[in-house]
Amino acid sequence: MAASIERLCVHTMTTKPWSLREAVEGYAAAGVRGITVWRQHLESYGLAEGAALLRDSGLGVVSLCRGGFFPHPEPSGRQAAIDDNRRAIDEAAAIGAPLVVLVCGAVPGMPLDEGRRQIQDGIAACLDHARDAGVKLAIEPLHPMYADCRSAVTTLKQANDMVAALASPWLGVTVDVYHVWWDPDLEREIARAGSSIFSFHVCDWRTPTRDLLNDRALMGAGCIDIPRIRGWVEQAGFGGWIEAEIFSDEHWGMDQAAYLQQIKTAYLNHV
Ligand code: ZN
């Protein structure tokens, strides 16, 4: 069964050329009900102004992207990361976002298990702050091609292990099909994650991929079986927003209102 349009959320990074105001107005005009806000769009707009804009928009504010980047060779760098994540939690609370998504970080040359240890410690140091603010945190495992400098957490199993170790209702996972579609353990780990699945991101894997970061495809234009993964996620109990998160130089070069219509069509046909 097709996903209903009511569940579609779009990331401000998906329509990167738009300001926060243009995104809010463009999504509302297109009948998109949910928005995930990236910090750079919020920063350039202003936190208080952005919060007021979002509050008045009637859009569902789904999450703030992104916190994370915990590992650092120096303790001072790790503390700076914790401070920044606490600020992200405060920003999320200010804009009414119930969730901060964590791109956990990695340092080139640092062993990945050491990176994961530092990530776990960093998250642990933020959980009280998250609880006090009423904002949840979600670990988003990234595709292993980013293990050098973006995330030492590369599988849903590693994310689930961390959630189990920290055992807090304020910590869960984000399942992004782009990052986890290849994983032979995916179905099992999605079932294991269960109610700790806090968010679900979709786009597609373009063949050939021309750029490791900014060549994601519209849903249906790549090789990921998105309906199958959505089925697993929903079987695990997730019934929340379905978020279109598409980094694409090609699509950022288009008229963004026309592109948003393509996103809606791709969502209705291929999610
Ligand atoms: Zn994502």
Short mmCIF file of C-alpha atoms and ligand atoms in Angstrom, two decimals:
data_model
loop_
_atom_site.label_atom_id
_atom_site.label_comp_id
_atom_site.label_asym_id
_atom_site.label_seq_id
_atom_site.Cartn_x
_atom_site.Cartn_y
_atom_site.Cartn_z
CA MET A 1 0.00 0.00 0.00
CA ALA A 2 1.28 3.46 -0.88
CA ALA A 3 2.36 5.72 1.95
CA SER A 4 -0.17 8.50 2.53
CA ILE A 5 0.84 12.06 1.70
CA GLU A 6 -0.04 13.10 5.26
CA ARG A 7 3.12 11.37 6.48
CA LEU A 8 5.51 13.09 4.09
CA CYS A 9 8.11 15.31 5.73
CA VAL A 10 10.79 17.16 3.76
CA HIS A 11 14.23 18.14 5.05
CA THR A 12 15.30 21.73 4.52
CA MET A 13 18.55 20.30 3.11
CA THR A 14 16.49 18.59 0.39
CA THR A 15 15.56 22.05 -0.87
CA LYS A 16 18.91 23.53 0.15
CA PRO A 17 18.72 26.67 -2.03
CA TRP A 18 15.57 27.78 -0.19
CA SER A 19 15.79 29.88 2.97
CA LEU A 20 13.85 28.62 5.98
CA ARG A 21 10.99 30.98 5.09
CA GLU A 22 10.93 29.84 1.46
CA ALA A 23 10.93 26.21 2.60
CA VAL A 24 8.10 26.75 5.09
CA GLU A 25 6.00 28.58 2.52
CA GLY A 26 6.90 26.21 -0.32
CA TYR A 27 6.08 23.07 1.67
CA ALA A 28 2.78 24.49 2.90
CA ALA A 29 1.82 25.52 -0.65
CA ALA A 30 2.63 22.00 -1.91
CA GLY A 31 0.57 20.32 0.80
CA VAL A 32 3.61 18.89 2.60
CA ARG A 33 2.74 18.68 6.31
CA GLY A 34 6.10 18.00 7.95
CA ILE A 35 9.50 19.69 8.02
CA THR A 36 12.86 18.61 9.40
CA VAL A 37 15.05 21.63 9.99
CA TRP A 38 18.80 21.65 9.40
CA ARG A 39 20.76 23.85 11.75
CA GLN A 40 22.39 25.90 8.98
CA HIS A 41 18.98 26.96 7.71
CA LEU A 42 17.94 27.87 11.24
CA GLU A 43 21.21 29.66 11.96
CA SER A 44 21.06 31.83 8.87
CA TYR A 45 17.46 32.72 9.64
CA GLY A 46 17.81 33.31 13.38
CA LEU A 47 16.60 31.02 16.15
CA ALA A 48 13.84 33.22 17.61
CA GLU A 49 12.58 34.26 14.18
CA GLY A 50 12.76 30.67 12.93
CA ALA A 51 10.87 29.38 15.94
CA ALA A 52 8.10 31.93 15.41
CA LEU A 53 7.96 31.17 11.69
CA LEU A 54 7.66 27.44 12.31
CA ARG A 55 5.11 27.87 15.08
CA ASP A 56 2.87 29.98 12.86
CA SER A 57 3.30 27.72 9.82
CA GLY A 58 1.10 24.87 10.99
CA LEU A 59 3.75 22.42 9.76
CA GLY A 60 4.77 19.50 11.96
CA VAL A 61 8.36 20.11 13.07
CA VAL A 62 9.71 16.57 12.92
CA SER A 63 13.35 16.87 13.94
CA LEU A 64 16.44 19.05 14.05
CA CYS A 65 19.44 17.88 12.02
CA ARG A 66 21.97 17.43 13.18
CA GLY A 67 23.90 16.82 16.36
CA GLY A 68 26.75 14.38 16.82
CA PHE A 69 30.42 14.54 15.77
CA PHE A 70 31.50 13.39 19.22
CA PRO A 71 34.95 11.82 18.63
CA HIS A 72 37.98 14.04 18.98
CA PRO A 73 41.63 13.27 19.77
CA GLU A 74 41.62 15.83 22.63
CA PRO A 75 39.36 15.91 25.70
CA SER A 76 38.73 19.62 25.05
CA GLY A 77 37.42 18.78 21.59
CA ARG A 78 35.14 16.11 23.00
CA GLN A 79 33.80 18.57 25.58
CA ALA A 80 33.20 21.16 22.85
CA ALA A 81 31.17 18.55 20.96
CA ILE A 82 29.09 17.78 24.04
CA ASP A 83 28.45 21.51 24.56
CA ASP A 84 27.41 21.86 20.93
CA ASN A 85 25.02 18.91 21.20
CA ARG A 86 23.44 20.45 24.29
CA ARG A 87 22.94 23.65 22.26
CA ALA A 88 21.33 21.59 19.49
CA ILE A 89 18.94 20.11 22.05
CA ASP A 90 18.06 23.63 23.22
CA GLU A 91 17.50 24.75 19.62
CA ALA A 92 15.24 21.77 18.99
CA ALA A 93 13.20 22.62 22.08
CA ALA A 94 12.94 26.24 20.93
CA ILE A 95 11.50 25.29 17.54
CA GLY A 96 9.22 22.58 18.91
CA ALA A 97 11.19 19.68 17.40
CA PRO A 98 10.86 16.54 19.53
CA LEU A 99 14.07 14.98 18.17
CA VAL A 100 17.71 15.72 17.38
CA VAL A 101 19.26 13.37 14.82
CA LEU A 102 22.89 12.43 15.49
CA VAL A 103 25.48 12.01 12.77
CA CYS A 104 27.88 10.59 15.28
CA GLY A 105 31.26 11.54 13.82
CA ALA A 106 34.63 9.94 13.15
CA VAL A 107 38.23 11.09 13.09
CA PRO A 108 40.47 9.91 10.22
CA GLY A 109 43.04 7.53 11.68
CA MET A 110 41.22 6.97 14.96
CA PRO A 111 40.29 3.29 15.34
CA LEU A 112 36.55 2.90 14.73
CA ASP A 113 35.95 1.09 18.01
CA GLU A 114 37.63 3.96 19.87
CA GLY A 115 35.43 6.35 17.89
CA ARG A 116 32.33 4.43 18.94
CA ARG A 117 33.46 4.46 22.57
CA GLN A 118 33.81 8.25 22.44
CA ILE A 119 30.42 8.53 20.71
CA GLN A 120 28.76 6.49 23.43
CA ASP A 121 30.40 8.59 26.16
CA GLY A 122 29.38 11.79 24.38
CA ILE A 123 25.77 10.73 24.03
CA ALA A 124 25.71 9.61 27.67
CA ALA A 125 26.83 13.10 28.66
CA CYS A 126 23.86 14.64 26.79
CA LEU A 127 21.01 12.41 27.93
CA ASP A 128 20.10 14.31 31.12
CA HIS A 129 20.02 17.52 29.13
CA ALA A 130 17.80 15.86 26.51
CA ARG A 131 15.40 14.60 29.17
CA ASP A 132 15.22 18.01 30.87
CA ALA A 133 14.47 19.66 27.52
CA GLY A 134 11.96 16.98 26.52
CA VAL A 135 13.90 16.29 23.31
CA LYS A 136 14.87 12.80 22.16
CA LEU A 137 18.14 11.82 20.44
CA ALA A 138 18.43 9.40 17.53
CA ILE A 139 21.62 7.68 16.40
CA GLU A 140 21.68 7.56 12.60
CA PRO A 141 24.08 4.90 11.33
CA LEU A 142 25.76 6.07 8.14
CA HIS A 143 26.89 4.07 5.13
CA PRO A 144 30.42 2.71 5.73
CA MET A 145 31.79 4.92 2.94
CA TYR A 146 31.61 7.70 5.52
CA ALA A 147 33.47 5.77 8.25
CA ASP A 148 36.60 7.91 7.78
CA CYS A 149 35.27 11.25 8.90
CA ARG A 150 31.48 11.28 9.37
CA SER A 151 30.42 8.29 11.42
CA ALA A 152 32.10 5.39 13.18
CA VAL A 153 28.56 4.01 13.58
CA THR A 154 28.01 2.26 10.26
CA THR A 155 25.37 -0.37 10.96
CA LEU A 156 22.00 -0.45 12.65
CA LYS A 157 23.39 -3.20 14.89
CA GLN A 158 26.04 -0.85 16.26
CA ALA A 159 23.38 1.82 16.86
CA ASN A 160 21.06 -0.70 18.54
CA ASP A 161 23.93 -1.91 20.73
CA MET A 162 24.57 1.65 21.87
CA VAL A 163 20.88 2.24 22.58
CA ALA A 164 20.81 -0.98 24.61
CA ALA A 165 23.96 -0.04 26.53
CA LEU A 166 22.69 3.44 27.45
CA ALA A 167 19.13 2.21 28.14
CA SER A 168 17.36 5.56 28.08
CA PRO A 169 13.86 6.27 26.74
CA TRP A 170 15.37 9.48 25.31
CA LEU A 171 17.71 7.60 22.97
CA GLY A 172 16.78 5.68 19.83
CA VAL A 173 17.75 5.28 16.19
CA THR A 174 17.07 6.80 12.80
CA VAL A 175 16.70 4.37 9.89
CA ASP A 176 17.84 6.01 6.64
CA VAL A 177 17.44 3.68 3.67
CA TYR A 178 20.41 5.30 1.89
CA HIS A 179 22.77 4.24 4.66
CA VAL A 180 21.49 0.78 5.58
CA TRP A 181 19.86 -0.78 2.50
CA TRP A 182 22.88 -3.03 1.79
CA ASP A 183 23.03 -4.57 5.28
CA PRO A 184 22.30 -8.33 5.36
CA ASP A 185 21.18 -7.97 9.00
CA LEU A 186 18.83 -5.09 8.30
CA GLU A 187 15.49 -6.85 8.69
CA ARG A 188 16.57 -8.42 11.97
CA GLU A 189 18.04 -5.21 13.37
CA ILE A 190 14.96 -3.17 12.43
CA ALA A 191 12.81 -5.70 14.31
CA ARG A 192 15.22 -5.50 17.23
CA ALA A 193 15.08 -1.69 17.26
CA GLY A 194 11.28 -1.81 17.59
CA SER A 195 9.89 1.17 19.45
CA SER A 196 13.31 2.84 19.56
CA ILE A 197 12.97 3.70 15.87
CA PHE A 198 12.44 7.44 16.23
CA SER A 199 12.63 8.46 12.57
CA PHE A 200 12.74 7.13 9.01
CA HIS A 201 14.55 8.80 6.09
CA VAL A 202 14.13 8.01 2.40
CA CYS A 203 15.86 8.76 -0.90
CA ASP A 204 17.50 6.38 -3.37
CA TRP A 205 20.92 5.06 -4.38
CA ARG A 206 21.90 6.24 -7.84
CA THR A 207 23.93 3.97 -10.12
CA PRO A 208 26.55 5.06 -10.85
CA THR A 209 26.91 7.40 -7.89
CA ARG A 210 28.89 10.39 -9.16
CA ASP A 211 29.54 12.03 -5.80
CA LEU A 212 29.79 10.34 -2.40
CA LEU A 213 27.80 13.04 -0.63
CA ASN A 214 25.59 15.00 -2.98
CA ASP A 215 24.28 12.56 -5.59
CA ARG A 216 21.31 10.95 -3.89
CA ALA A 217 18.40 10.09 -6.13
CA LEU A 218 14.67 10.60 -5.91
CA MET A 219 12.81 7.62 -4.54
CA GLY A 220 12.34 5.11 -7.35
CA ALA A 221 15.31 6.40 -9.36
CA GLY A 222 17.78 4.01 -7.76
CA CYS A 223 18.25 0.45 -6.56
CA ILE A 224 16.84 0.54 -3.00
CA ASP A 225 13.67 -1.46 -2.34
CA ILE A 226 12.13 1.29 -0.22
CA PRO A 227 8.64 -0.26 0.19
CA ARG A 228 10.23 -3.42 1.55
CA ILE A 229 12.26 -1.51 4.15
CA ARG A 230 9.22 0.64 5.01
CA GLY A 231 7.32 -2.59 5.58
CA TRP A 232 9.95 -3.81 8.04
CA VAL A 233 9.99 -0.49 9.86
CA GLU A 234 6.21 -0.44 10.16
CA GLN A 235 6.13 -4.06 11.26
CA ALA A 236 8.49 -3.02 14.04
CA GLY A 237 5.83 -0.53 15.16
CA PHE A 238 6.91 2.71 13.52
CA GLY A 239 4.01 4.79 12.19
CA GLY A 240 5.53 8.26 12.12
CA TRP A 241 6.73 10.66 9.47
CA ILE A 242 8.47 9.51 6.30
CA GLU A 243 11.21 12.03 5.60
CA ALA A 244 12.56 12.87 2.16
CA GLU A 245 16.23 13.67 2.71
CA ILE A 246 17.93 14.08 -0.65
CA PHE A 247 21.34 15.72 -1.03
CA SER A 248 21.73 16.32 -4.75
CA ASP A 249 23.67 18.92 -6.66
CA GLU A 250 21.57 18.00 -9.68
CA HIS A 251 18.25 18.60 -7.95
CA TRP A 252 19.48 21.69 -6.09
CA GLY A 253 20.11 23.16 -9.53
CA MET A 254 16.41 22.91 -10.43
CA ASP A 255 13.50 25.19 -9.68
CA GLN A 256 12.76 24.03 -6.13
CA ALA A 257 8.97 24.32 -6.34
CA ALA A 258 8.94 22.06 -9.43
CA TYR A 259 11.33 19.72 -7.66
CA LEU A 260 9.02 19.51 -4.64
CA GLN A 261 6.25 18.30 -6.93
CA GLN A 262 8.62 15.58 -8.22
CA ILE A 263 9.35 14.57 -4.63
CA LYS A 264 5.64 14.21 -3.90
CA THR A 265 5.12 12.08 -7.01
CA ALA A 266 8.15 9.91 -6.22
CA TYR A 267 6.96 9.52 -2.64
CA LEU A 268 3.47 8.43 -3.67
CA ASN A 269 4.75 5.98 -6.29
CA HIS A 270 7.92 4.54 -4.78
CA VAL A 271 7.73 4.63 -0.98
ZN ZN B 1 19.26 10.60 7.05
#
